Amino acid sequence: MTYTKFYSTAYQFLLAHLPTSITEASLQRYFIPERNGFSSIADVFEGFIESAQTQQMLPNVIKFRERHKQIKKILCNFNVARVIKTWDANTLYKEFRRQFNVTSTDSPKNCWFRWSEAVISIAKFLSSFKDANDFRGFIASFGYNAKTKMALPLLISIRIKGMGFSLVCNALKELGYSEYPKPDVHLKDVISTAGFCEHDDYAVFETIVNISNEVQYKGDKTATPYKIDKIIWLICSGNFYLDNINGKSWKREFVDEVKNGQPECI
């Protein structure tokens, strides 16, 4: 199975298993990043701290969107300079416990403490950029090819505590950088099963970018890494969140279909 054939197979499989209320036209909404841009470092900060709480149990504990108004107030309207001046990880953690009546065990493993560490680390990292354009220039400097793009989230993950490679990719793609797929467990399972690469964050990231490059070169300019990521994620999760439909996962069936093809990597 070539990269182009894989992409076509995945897209057609998704279309064949859409909930009845979703058309191909309405499906296209899922292939556009939610934020799809930013105008300030505060916007970038907001995107990164939200991505930092999308791991393991954190989303159900932090409830970022549900508590957005309160969190924004605590975090100085997402002004990174003021956040650094006002809080450190410990004091921020204590404030979150107080404001949200947190009763879970007080320990370094506490979800709120882990997120507080990430929030402060993100603020410190972003404080090195003078404005949004400075940050854009930084991102653009890594855009030469798949390997240089891969170096960007790797570097940021070293600088930010509590955000690994995959979470940084998620933050970037949701800010509108559609060339950054998130190599989560679904992508790793599917892409490695297809025989394109090992079950590894970096290898899967590079493979998704290469699939996108080939498909776009052959004429489909809509086939961004973000779109490929989302096609696989929707198949595997069945979560059509924009339509409030949490349906069946077709992961096993799709993996079986993919396994029948022999990869022909270029």
PDB file of C-alpha atoms in Angstrom:
ATOM      1  CA  MET A   1       0.000   0.000   0.000  1.00  0.00           C
ATOM      2  CA  THR A   2       1.446   3.347  -1.048  1.00  0.00           C
ATOM      3  CA  TYR A   3       1.053   6.506   0.995  1.00  0.00           C
ATOM      4  CA  THR A   4      -1.514   7.798  -1.505  1.00  0.00           C
ATOM      5  CA  LYS A   5      -3.489   4.546  -1.381  1.00  0.00           C
ATOM      6  CA  PHE A   6      -3.419   4.603   2.422  1.00  0.00           C
ATOM      7  CA  TYR A   7      -4.800   8.139   2.498  1.00  0.00           C
ATOM      8  CA  SER A   8      -7.549   7.289   0.017  1.00  0.00           C
ATOM      9  CA  THR A   9      -8.431   4.117   1.929  1.00  0.00           C
ATOM     10  CA  ALA A  10      -8.638   5.984   5.236  1.00  0.00           C
ATOM     11  CA  TYR A  11     -10.772   8.804   3.864  1.00  0.00           C
ATOM     12  CA  GLN A  12     -13.179   6.480   2.054  1.00  0.00           C
ATOM     13  CA  PHE A  13     -13.433   4.267   5.151  1.00  0.00           C
ATOM     14  CA  LEU A  14     -14.377   7.301   7.247  1.00  0.00           C
ATOM     15  CA  LEU A  15     -17.004   8.387   4.715  1.00  0.00           C
ATOM     16  CA  ALA A  16     -18.484   4.880   4.703  1.00  0.00           C
ATOM     17  CA  HIS A  17     -18.818   4.886   8.496  1.00  0.00           C
ATOM     18  CA  LEU A  18     -20.070   8.408   9.151  1.00  0.00           C
ATOM     19  CA  PRO A  19     -23.082   8.836  11.435  1.00  0.00           C
ATOM     20  CA  THR A  20     -26.152   9.271   9.244  1.00  0.00           C
ATOM     21  CA  SER A  21     -26.611  12.919  10.258  1.00  0.00           C
ATOM     22  CA  ILE A  22     -23.125  13.938   9.039  1.00  0.00           C
ATOM     23  CA  THR A  23     -22.523  14.606   5.342  1.00  0.00           C
ATOM     24  CA  GLU A  24     -19.177  14.709   3.558  1.00  0.00           C
ATOM     25  CA  ALA A  25     -19.559  18.484   3.296  1.00  0.00           C
ATOM     26  CA  SER A  26     -20.167  18.941   7.030  1.00  0.00           C
ATOM     27  CA  LEU A  27     -17.302  16.544   7.807  1.00  0.00           C
ATOM     28  CA  GLN A  28     -14.839  19.108   6.424  1.00  0.00           C
ATOM     29  CA  ARG A  29     -15.303  21.210   9.593  1.00  0.00           C
ATOM     30  CA  TYR A  30     -13.244  18.642  11.471  1.00  0.00           C
ATOM     31  CA  PHE A  31     -10.217  19.245   9.260  1.00  0.00           C
ATOM     32  CA  ILE A  32      -9.754  22.871  10.324  1.00  0.00           C
ATOM     33  CA  PRO A  33      -7.858  23.519  13.602  1.00  0.00           C
ATOM     34  CA  GLU A  34     -10.189  24.768  16.336  1.00  0.00           C
ATOM     35  CA  ARG A  35      -8.245  27.934  17.111  1.00  0.00           C
ATOM     36  CA  ASN A  36      -6.757  28.220  13.624  1.00  0.00           C
ATOM     37  CA  GLY A  37      -4.528  31.172  14.403  1.00  0.00           C
ATOM     38  CA  PHE A  38      -3.488  33.549  17.150  1.00  0.00           C
ATOM     39  CA  SER A  39      -2.915  37.265  17.520  1.00  0.00           C
ATOM     40  CA  SER A  40      -0.921  37.458  20.744  1.00  0.00           C
ATOM     41  CA  ILE A  41       1.383  35.517  23.043  1.00  0.00           C
ATOM     42  CA  ALA A  42      -1.592  35.320  25.412  1.00  0.00           C
ATOM     43  CA  ASP A  43      -3.432  33.308  22.739  1.00  0.00           C
ATOM     44  CA  VAL A  44      -0.446  30.978  22.377  1.00  0.00           C
ATOM     45  CA  PHE A  45      -0.232  30.588  26.160  1.00  0.00           C
ATOM     46  CA  GLU A  46      -3.917  29.708  26.352  1.00  0.00           C
ATOM     47  CA  GLY A  47      -3.519  27.103  23.614  1.00  0.00           C
ATOM     48  CA  PHE A  48      -0.487  25.508  25.218  1.00  0.00           C
ATOM     49  CA  ILE A  49      -1.923  25.293  28.730  1.00  0.00           C
ATOM     50  CA  GLU A  50      -5.104  23.735  27.361  1.00  0.00           C
ATOM     51  CA  SER A  51      -3.061  21.115  25.499  1.00  0.00           C
ATOM     52  CA  ALA A  52      -1.046  20.477  28.666  1.00  0.00           C
ATOM     53  CA  GLN A  53      -4.208  19.206  30.371  1.00  0.00           C
ATOM     54  CA  THR A  54      -5.229  16.809  27.598  1.00  0.00           C
ATOM     55  CA  GLN A  55      -3.256  13.867  28.970  1.00  0.00           C
ATOM     56  CA  GLN A  56      -4.377  10.889  31.051  1.00  0.00           C
ATOM     57  CA  MET A  57      -6.862  11.942  33.780  1.00  0.00           C
ATOM     58  CA  LEU A  58      -6.214  15.689  33.580  1.00  0.00           C
ATOM     59  CA  PRO A  59      -9.095  16.759  31.278  1.00  0.00           C
ATOM     60  CA  ASN A  60     -11.704  15.369  33.683  1.00  0.00           C
ATOM     61  CA  VAL A  61      -9.958  16.993  36.642  1.00  0.00           C
ATOM     62  CA  ILE A  62      -8.929  20.398  35.299  1.00  0.00           C
ATOM     63  CA  LYS A  63     -12.015  20.928  33.102  1.00  0.00           C
ATOM     64  CA  PHE A  64     -10.301  23.797  31.304  1.00  0.00           C
ATOM     65  CA  ARG A  65     -13.167  24.870  29.069  1.00  0.00           C
ATOM     66  CA  GLU A  66     -15.778  24.544  31.777  1.00  0.00           C
ATOM     67  CA  ARG A  67     -13.671  26.650  34.155  1.00  0.00           C
ATOM     68  CA  HIS A  68     -12.163  28.898  31.501  1.00  0.00           C
ATOM     69  CA  LYS A  69     -13.397  32.191  32.958  1.00  0.00           C
ATOM     70  CA  GLN A  70     -12.039  31.461  36.446  1.00  0.00           C
ATOM     71  CA  ILE A  71      -8.752  30.072  35.161  1.00  0.00           C
ATOM     72  CA  LYS A  72      -8.235  33.105  32.937  1.00  0.00           C
ATOM     73  CA  LYS A  73      -8.750  35.412  35.922  1.00  0.00           C
ATOM     74  CA  ILE A  74      -6.306  33.449  38.101  1.00  0.00           C
ATOM     75  CA  LEU A  75      -3.766  33.489  35.265  1.00  0.00           C
ATOM     76  CA  CYS A  76      -3.814  37.268  34.853  1.00  0.00           C
ATOM     77  CA  ASN A  77      -5.807  37.224  31.590  1.00  0.00           C
ATOM     78  CA  PHE A  78      -3.127  34.896  30.207  1.00  0.00           C
ATOM     79  CA  ASN A  79      -0.440  37.597  30.396  1.00  0.00           C
ATOM     80  CA  VAL A  80       2.725  35.494  30.714  1.00  0.00           C
ATOM     81  CA  ALA A  81       4.840  38.247  32.296  1.00  0.00           C
ATOM     82  CA  ARG A  82       2.241  38.801  35.006  1.00  0.00           C
ATOM     83  CA  VAL A  83       1.806  35.068  35.554  1.00  0.00           C
ATOM     84  CA  ILE A  84       5.539  34.678  36.203  1.00  0.00           C
ATOM     85  CA  LYS A  85       5.554  37.699  38.509  1.00  0.00           C
ATOM     86  CA  THR A  86       2.477  36.570  40.453  1.00  0.00           C
ATOM     87  CA  TRP A  87       2.920  32.816  40.774  1.00  0.00           C
ATOM     88  CA  ASP A  88       5.326  29.939  41.023  1.00  0.00           C
ATOM     89  CA  ALA A  89       4.200  26.326  40.638  1.00  0.00           C
ATOM     90  CA  ASN A  90       3.525  25.846  44.359  1.00  0.00           C
ATOM     91  CA  THR A  91       1.564  29.038  44.959  1.00  0.00           C
ATOM     92  CA  LEU A  92      -0.434  28.551  41.765  1.00  0.00           C
ATOM     93  CA  TYR A  93      -1.258  25.001  42.792  1.00  0.00           C
ATOM     94  CA  LYS A  94      -2.472  26.195  46.193  1.00  0.00           C
ATOM     95  CA  GLU A  95      -4.614  28.864  44.555  1.00  0.00           C
ATOM     96  CA  PHE A  96      -6.207  26.298  42.254  1.00  0.00           C
ATOM     97  CA  ARG A  97      -6.941  24.064  45.269  1.00  0.00           C
ATOM     98  CA  ARG A  98      -8.559  26.988  47.066  1.00  0.00           C
ATOM     99  CA  GLN A  99     -10.564  28.333  44.130  1.00  0.00           C
ATOM    100  CA  PHE A 100     -11.873  24.974  42.942  1.00  0.00           C
ATOM    101  CA  ASN A 101     -12.254  23.275  46.349  1.00  0.00           C
ATOM    102  CA  VAL A 102      -9.795  20.534  45.445  1.00  0.00           C
ATOM    103  CA  THR A 103      -9.934  17.759  48.052  1.00  0.00           C
ATOM    104  CA  SER A 104      -7.673  15.167  46.431  1.00  0.00           C
ATOM    105  CA  THR A 105      -4.397  14.160  48.066  1.00  0.00           C
ATOM    106  CA  ASP A 106      -1.872  16.991  48.287  1.00  0.00           C
ATOM    107  CA  SER A 107       1.211  15.561  46.583  1.00  0.00           C
ATOM    108  CA  PRO A 108       3.589  16.199  43.661  1.00  0.00           C
ATOM    109  CA  LYS A 109       1.623  13.562  41.713  1.00  0.00           C
ATOM    110  CA  ASN A 110      -1.619  15.497  42.091  1.00  0.00           C
ATOM    111  CA  CYS A 111      -3.109  16.403  38.685  1.00  0.00           C
ATOM    112  CA  TRP A 112      -3.480  20.036  39.708  1.00  0.00           C
ATOM    113  CA  PHE A 113       0.155  20.236  40.822  1.00  0.00           C
ATOM    114  CA  ARG A 114       1.407  18.656  37.608  1.00  0.00           C
ATOM    115  CA  TRP A 115      -0.648  21.081  35.555  1.00  0.00           C
ATOM    116  CA  SER A 116       0.512  24.043  37.663  1.00  0.00           C
ATOM    117  CA  GLU A 117       4.125  23.096  36.946  1.00  0.00           C
ATOM    118  CA  ALA A 118       3.357  22.930  33.231  1.00  0.00           C
ATOM    119  CA  VAL A 119       1.544  26.298  33.275  1.00  0.00           C
ATOM    120  CA  ILE A 120       4.484  28.096  34.894  1.00  0.00           C
ATOM    121  CA  SER A 121       6.977  26.354  32.621  1.00  0.00           C
ATOM    122  CA  ILE A 122       4.960  27.362  29.541  1.00  0.00           C
ATOM    123  CA  ALA A 123       4.758  30.967  30.751  1.00  0.00           C
ATOM    124  CA  LYS A 124       8.532  31.101  31.228  1.00  0.00           C
ATOM    125  CA  PHE A 125       9.173  29.622  27.785  1.00  0.00           C
ATOM    126  CA  LEU A 126       6.801  32.013  26.017  1.00  0.00           C
ATOM    127  CA  SER A 127       8.133  35.033  27.892  1.00  0.00           C
ATOM    128  CA  SER A 128      11.235  34.822  25.692  1.00  0.00           C
ATOM    129  CA  PHE A 129       9.189  35.987  22.668  1.00  0.00           C
ATOM    130  CA  LYS A 130       8.491  39.688  22.330  1.00  0.00           C
ATOM    131  CA  ASP A 131       5.207  39.223  20.456  1.00  0.00           C
ATOM    132  CA  ALA A 132       3.146  36.866  18.274  1.00  0.00           C
ATOM    133  CA  ASN A 133       5.205  37.602  15.164  1.00  0.00           C
ATOM    134  CA  ASP A 134       8.394  36.699  17.006  1.00  0.00           C
ATOM    135  CA  PHE A 135       6.824  33.351  17.920  1.00  0.00           C
ATOM    136  CA  ARG A 136       5.655  32.832  14.315  1.00  0.00           C
ATOM    137  CA  GLY A 137       9.187  33.449  13.083  1.00  0.00           C
ATOM    138  CA  PHE A 138      10.520  30.890  15.541  1.00  0.00           C
ATOM    139  CA  ILE A 139       8.068  28.256  14.274  1.00  0.00           C
ATOM    140  CA  ALA A 140       8.778  29.110  10.623  1.00  0.00           C
ATOM    141  CA  SER A 141      12.516  28.587  11.111  1.00  0.00           C
ATOM    142  CA  PHE A 142      11.858  24.845  11.547  1.00  0.00           C
ATOM    143  CA  GLY A 143       9.648  24.450   8.471  1.00  0.00           C
ATOM    144  CA  TYR A 144      12.196  23.216   5.931  1.00  0.00           C
ATOM    145  CA  ASN A 145      11.267  19.510   5.843  1.00  0.00           C
ATOM    146  CA  ALA A 146       9.805  16.662   7.923  1.00  0.00           C
ATOM    147  CA  LYS A 147      12.944  16.241  10.010  1.00  0.00           C
ATOM    148  CA  THR A 148      13.362  19.927  10.841  1.00  0.00           C
ATOM    149  CA  LYS A 149       9.655  20.167  11.649  1.00  0.00           C
ATOM    150  CA  MET A 150      10.045  17.208  13.990  1.00  0.00           C
ATOM    151  CA  ALA A 151      12.891  19.001  15.784  1.00  0.00           C
ATOM    152  CA  LEU A 152      10.576  21.855  16.836  1.00  0.00           C
ATOM    153  CA  PRO A 153       8.207  19.965  19.183  1.00  0.00           C
ATOM    154  CA  LEU A 154      11.177  17.966  20.441  1.00  0.00           C
ATOM    155  CA  LEU A 155      12.978  21.183  21.425  1.00  0.00           C
ATOM    156  CA  ILE A 156       9.879  22.722  23.013  1.00  0.00           C
ATOM    157  CA  SER A 157       9.173  19.524  24.973  1.00  0.00           C
ATOM    158  CA  ILE A 158      12.646  19.802  26.503  1.00  0.00           C
ATOM    159  CA  ARG A 159      11.979  23.404  27.517  1.00  0.00           C
ATOM    160  CA  ILE A 160       8.491  22.856  28.986  1.00  0.00           C
ATOM    161  CA  LYS A 161       7.975  20.611  31.995  1.00  0.00           C
ATOM    162  CA  GLY A 162       5.008  18.284  31.682  1.00  0.00           C
ATOM    163  CA  MET A 163       4.591  18.538  27.919  1.00  0.00           C
ATOM    164  CA  GLY A 164       6.055  15.715  25.909  1.00  0.00           C
ATOM    165  CA  PHE A 165       6.555  15.609  22.155  1.00  0.00           C
ATOM    166  CA  SER A 166       2.983  14.531  21.411  1.00  0.00           C
ATOM    167  CA  LEU A 167       1.342  17.236  23.549  1.00  0.00           C
ATOM    168  CA  VAL A 168       3.485  19.957  21.972  1.00  0.00           C
ATOM    169  CA  CYS A 169       2.401  18.720  18.534  1.00  0.00           C
ATOM    170  CA  ASN A 170      -1.190  18.953  19.714  1.00  0.00           C
ATOM    171  CA  ALA A 171      -0.708  22.543  20.909  1.00  0.00           C
ATOM    172  CA  LEU A 172       0.886  23.576  17.620  1.00  0.00           C
ATOM    173  CA  LYS A 173      -1.744  21.951  15.405  1.00  0.00           C
ATOM    174  CA  GLU A 174      -4.622  23.474  17.365  1.00  0.00           C
ATOM    175  CA  LEU A 175      -3.006  26.908  17.034  1.00  0.00           C
ATOM    176  CA  GLY A 176      -3.372  26.491  13.287  1.00  0.00           C
ATOM    177  CA  TYR A 177      -0.108  24.768  12.355  1.00  0.00           C
ATOM    178  CA  SER A 178      -1.764  22.025  10.325  1.00  0.00           C
ATOM    179  CA  GLU A 179       1.604  20.499   9.392  1.00  0.00           C
ATOM    180  CA  TYR A 180       2.029  19.153  12.953  1.00  0.00           C
ATOM    181  CA  PRO A 181       0.139  15.878  13.568  1.00  0.00           C
ATOM    182  CA  LYS A 182      -0.178  14.543  17.107  1.00  0.00           C
ATOM    183  CA  PRO A 183       1.302  11.015  17.252  1.00  0.00           C
ATOM    184  CA  ASP A 184      -1.156   9.632  19.794  1.00  0.00           C
ATOM    185  CA  VAL A 185      -1.873   5.965  20.449  1.00  0.00           C
ATOM    186  CA  HIS A 186      -4.401   5.721  17.588  1.00  0.00           C
ATOM    187  CA  LEU A 187      -1.996   7.106  14.992  1.00  0.00           C
ATOM    188  CA  LYS A 188       0.855   4.950  16.265  1.00  0.00           C
ATOM    189  CA  ASP A 189      -1.262   1.790  16.223  1.00  0.00           C
ATOM    190  CA  VAL A 190      -2.600   2.394  12.708  1.00  0.00           C
ATOM    191  CA  ILE A 191       0.578   3.653  11.027  1.00  0.00           C
ATOM    192  CA  SER A 192       2.799   0.963  12.550  1.00  0.00           C
ATOM    193  CA  THR A 193       0.255  -1.748  11.697  1.00  0.00           C
ATOM    194  CA  ALA A 194       0.299  -0.533   8.099  1.00  0.00           C
ATOM    195  CA  GLY A 195       4.019  -1.321   8.157  1.00  0.00           C
ATOM    196  CA  PHE A 196       5.138   2.201   7.339  1.00  0.00           C
ATOM    197  CA  CYS A 197       7.287   2.638  10.474  1.00  0.00           C
ATOM    198  CA  GLU A 198       7.837   1.604  14.070  1.00  0.00           C
ATOM    199  CA  HIS A 199       5.326   2.272  16.890  1.00  0.00           C
ATOM    200  CA  ASP A 200       7.193   5.437  17.864  1.00  0.00           C
ATOM    201  CA  ASP A 201       6.244   9.126  18.268  1.00  0.00           C
ATOM    202  CA  TYR A 202       8.981  10.490  16.031  1.00  0.00           C
ATOM    203  CA  ALA A 203       8.704   7.867  13.287  1.00  0.00           C
ATOM    204  CA  VAL A 204       4.914   8.224  13.118  1.00  0.00           C
ATOM    205  CA  PHE A 205       5.155  12.033  13.027  1.00  0.00           C
ATOM    206  CA  GLU A 206       7.596  11.873  10.114  1.00  0.00           C
ATOM    207  CA  THR A 207       5.476   9.289   8.293  1.00  0.00           C
ATOM    208  CA  ILE A 208       2.293  11.388   8.544  1.00  0.00           C
ATOM    209  CA  VAL A 209       4.172  14.418   7.183  1.00  0.00           C
ATOM    210  CA  ASN A 210       5.554  12.294   4.331  1.00  0.00           C
ATOM    211  CA  ILE A 211       2.089  10.913   3.515  1.00  0.00           C
ATOM    212  CA  SER A 212       0.799  14.482   3.359  1.00  0.00           C
ATOM    213  CA  ASN A 213       3.674  15.585   1.132  1.00  0.00           C
ATOM    214  CA  GLU A 214       3.081  12.764  -1.353  1.00  0.00           C
ATOM    215  CA  VAL A 215      -0.694  13.205  -1.534  1.00  0.00           C
ATOM    216  CA  GLN A 216      -0.395  16.975  -1.918  1.00  0.00           C
ATOM    217  CA  TYR A 217       2.282  16.541  -4.598  1.00  0.00           C
ATOM    218  CA  LYS A 218      -0.158  14.331  -6.510  1.00  0.00           C
ATOM    219  CA  GLY A 219      -2.816  17.024  -6.450  1.00  0.00           C
ATOM    220  CA  ASP A 220      -4.855  16.974  -3.237  1.00  0.00           C
ATOM    221  CA  LYS A 221      -3.748  20.159  -1.492  1.00  0.00           C
ATOM    222  CA  THR A 222      -6.269  19.600   1.315  1.00  0.00           C
ATOM    223  CA  ALA A 223      -4.358  16.557   2.610  1.00  0.00           C
ATOM    224  CA  THR A 224      -2.556  18.279   5.473  1.00  0.00           C
ATOM    225  CA  PRO A 225      -0.975  16.299   8.315  1.00  0.00           C
ATOM    226  CA  TYR A 226      -3.770  17.733  10.487  1.00  0.00           C
ATOM    227  CA  LYS A 227      -6.421  16.260   8.194  1.00  0.00           C
ATOM    228  CA  ILE A 228      -4.723  12.854   8.083  1.00  0.00           C
ATOM    229  CA  ASP A 229      -4.413  12.914  11.880  1.00  0.00           C
ATOM    230  CA  LYS A 230      -8.109  13.788  12.246  1.00  0.00           C
ATOM    231  CA  ILE A 231      -9.315  11.171   9.744  1.00  0.00           C
ATOM    232  CA  ILE A 232      -7.563   8.421  11.698  1.00  0.00           C
ATOM    233  CA  TRP A 233      -8.662   9.833  15.058  1.00  0.00           C
ATOM    234  CA  LEU A 234     -12.327  10.016  14.020  1.00  0.00           C
ATOM    235  CA  ILE A 235     -12.247   6.443  12.718  1.00  0.00           C
ATOM    236  CA  CYS A 236     -10.625   5.163  15.900  1.00  0.00           C
ATOM    237  CA  SER A 237     -12.547   7.200  18.474  1.00  0.00           C
ATOM    238  CA  GLY A 238     -15.961   7.597  16.863  1.00  0.00           C
ATOM    239  CA  ASN A 239     -16.126  10.948  18.643  1.00  0.00           C
ATOM    240  CA  PHE A 240     -17.743  13.489  16.322  1.00  0.00           C
ATOM    241  CA  TYR A 241     -17.551  16.198  18.959  1.00  0.00           C
ATOM    242  CA  LEU A 242     -18.673  19.083  16.735  1.00  0.00           C
ATOM    243  CA  ASP A 243     -21.975  17.254  16.293  1.00  0.00           C
ATOM    244  CA  ASN A 244     -22.207  15.926  19.874  1.00  0.00           C
ATOM    245  CA  ILE A 245     -22.056  12.353  18.605  1.00  0.00           C
ATOM    246  CA  ASN A 246     -19.931   9.845  20.502  1.00  0.00           C
ATOM    247  CA  GLY A 247     -20.352   6.803  18.310  1.00  0.00           C
ATOM    248  CA  LYS A 248     -18.729   3.459  17.637  1.00  0.00           C
ATOM    249  CA  SER A 249     -14.992   3.044  17.231  1.00  0.00           C
ATOM    250  CA  TRP A 250     -14.134   1.420  13.903  1.00  0.00           C
ATOM    251  CA  LYS A 251     -10.455   1.097  14.782  1.00  0.00           C
ATOM    252  CA  ARG A 252     -10.259  -2.699  14.750  1.00  0.00           C
ATOM    253  CA  GLU A 253     -12.057  -2.948  11.411  1.00  0.00           C
ATOM    254  CA  PHE A 254      -9.905  -0.230   9.857  1.00  0.00           C
ATOM    255  CA  VAL A 255      -6.682  -1.785  11.152  1.00  0.00           C
ATOM    256  CA  ASP A 256      -7.764  -5.120   9.651  1.00  0.00           C
ATOM    257  CA  GLU A 257      -8.377  -3.438   6.299  1.00  0.00           C
ATOM    258  CA  VAL A 258      -5.021  -1.667   6.387  1.00  0.00           C
ATOM    259  CA  LYS A 259      -3.176  -4.871   7.326  1.00  0.00           C
ATOM    260  CA  ASN A 260      -4.311  -6.482   4.082  1.00  0.00           C
ATOM    261  CA  GLY A 261      -2.205  -4.043   2.062  1.00  0.00           C
ATOM    262  CA  GLN A 262       1.566  -4.261   1.710  1.00  0.00           C
ATOM    263  CA  PRO A 263       3.275  -0.893   2.336  1.00  0.00           C
ATOM    264  CA  GLU A 264       5.349   0.528  -0.485  1.00  0.00           C
ATOM    265  CA  CYS A 265       7.134   3.383   1.267  1.00  0.00           C
ATOM    266  CA  ILE A 266       9.019   5.868  -0.889  1.00  0.00           C
TER     267      ILE A 266
END
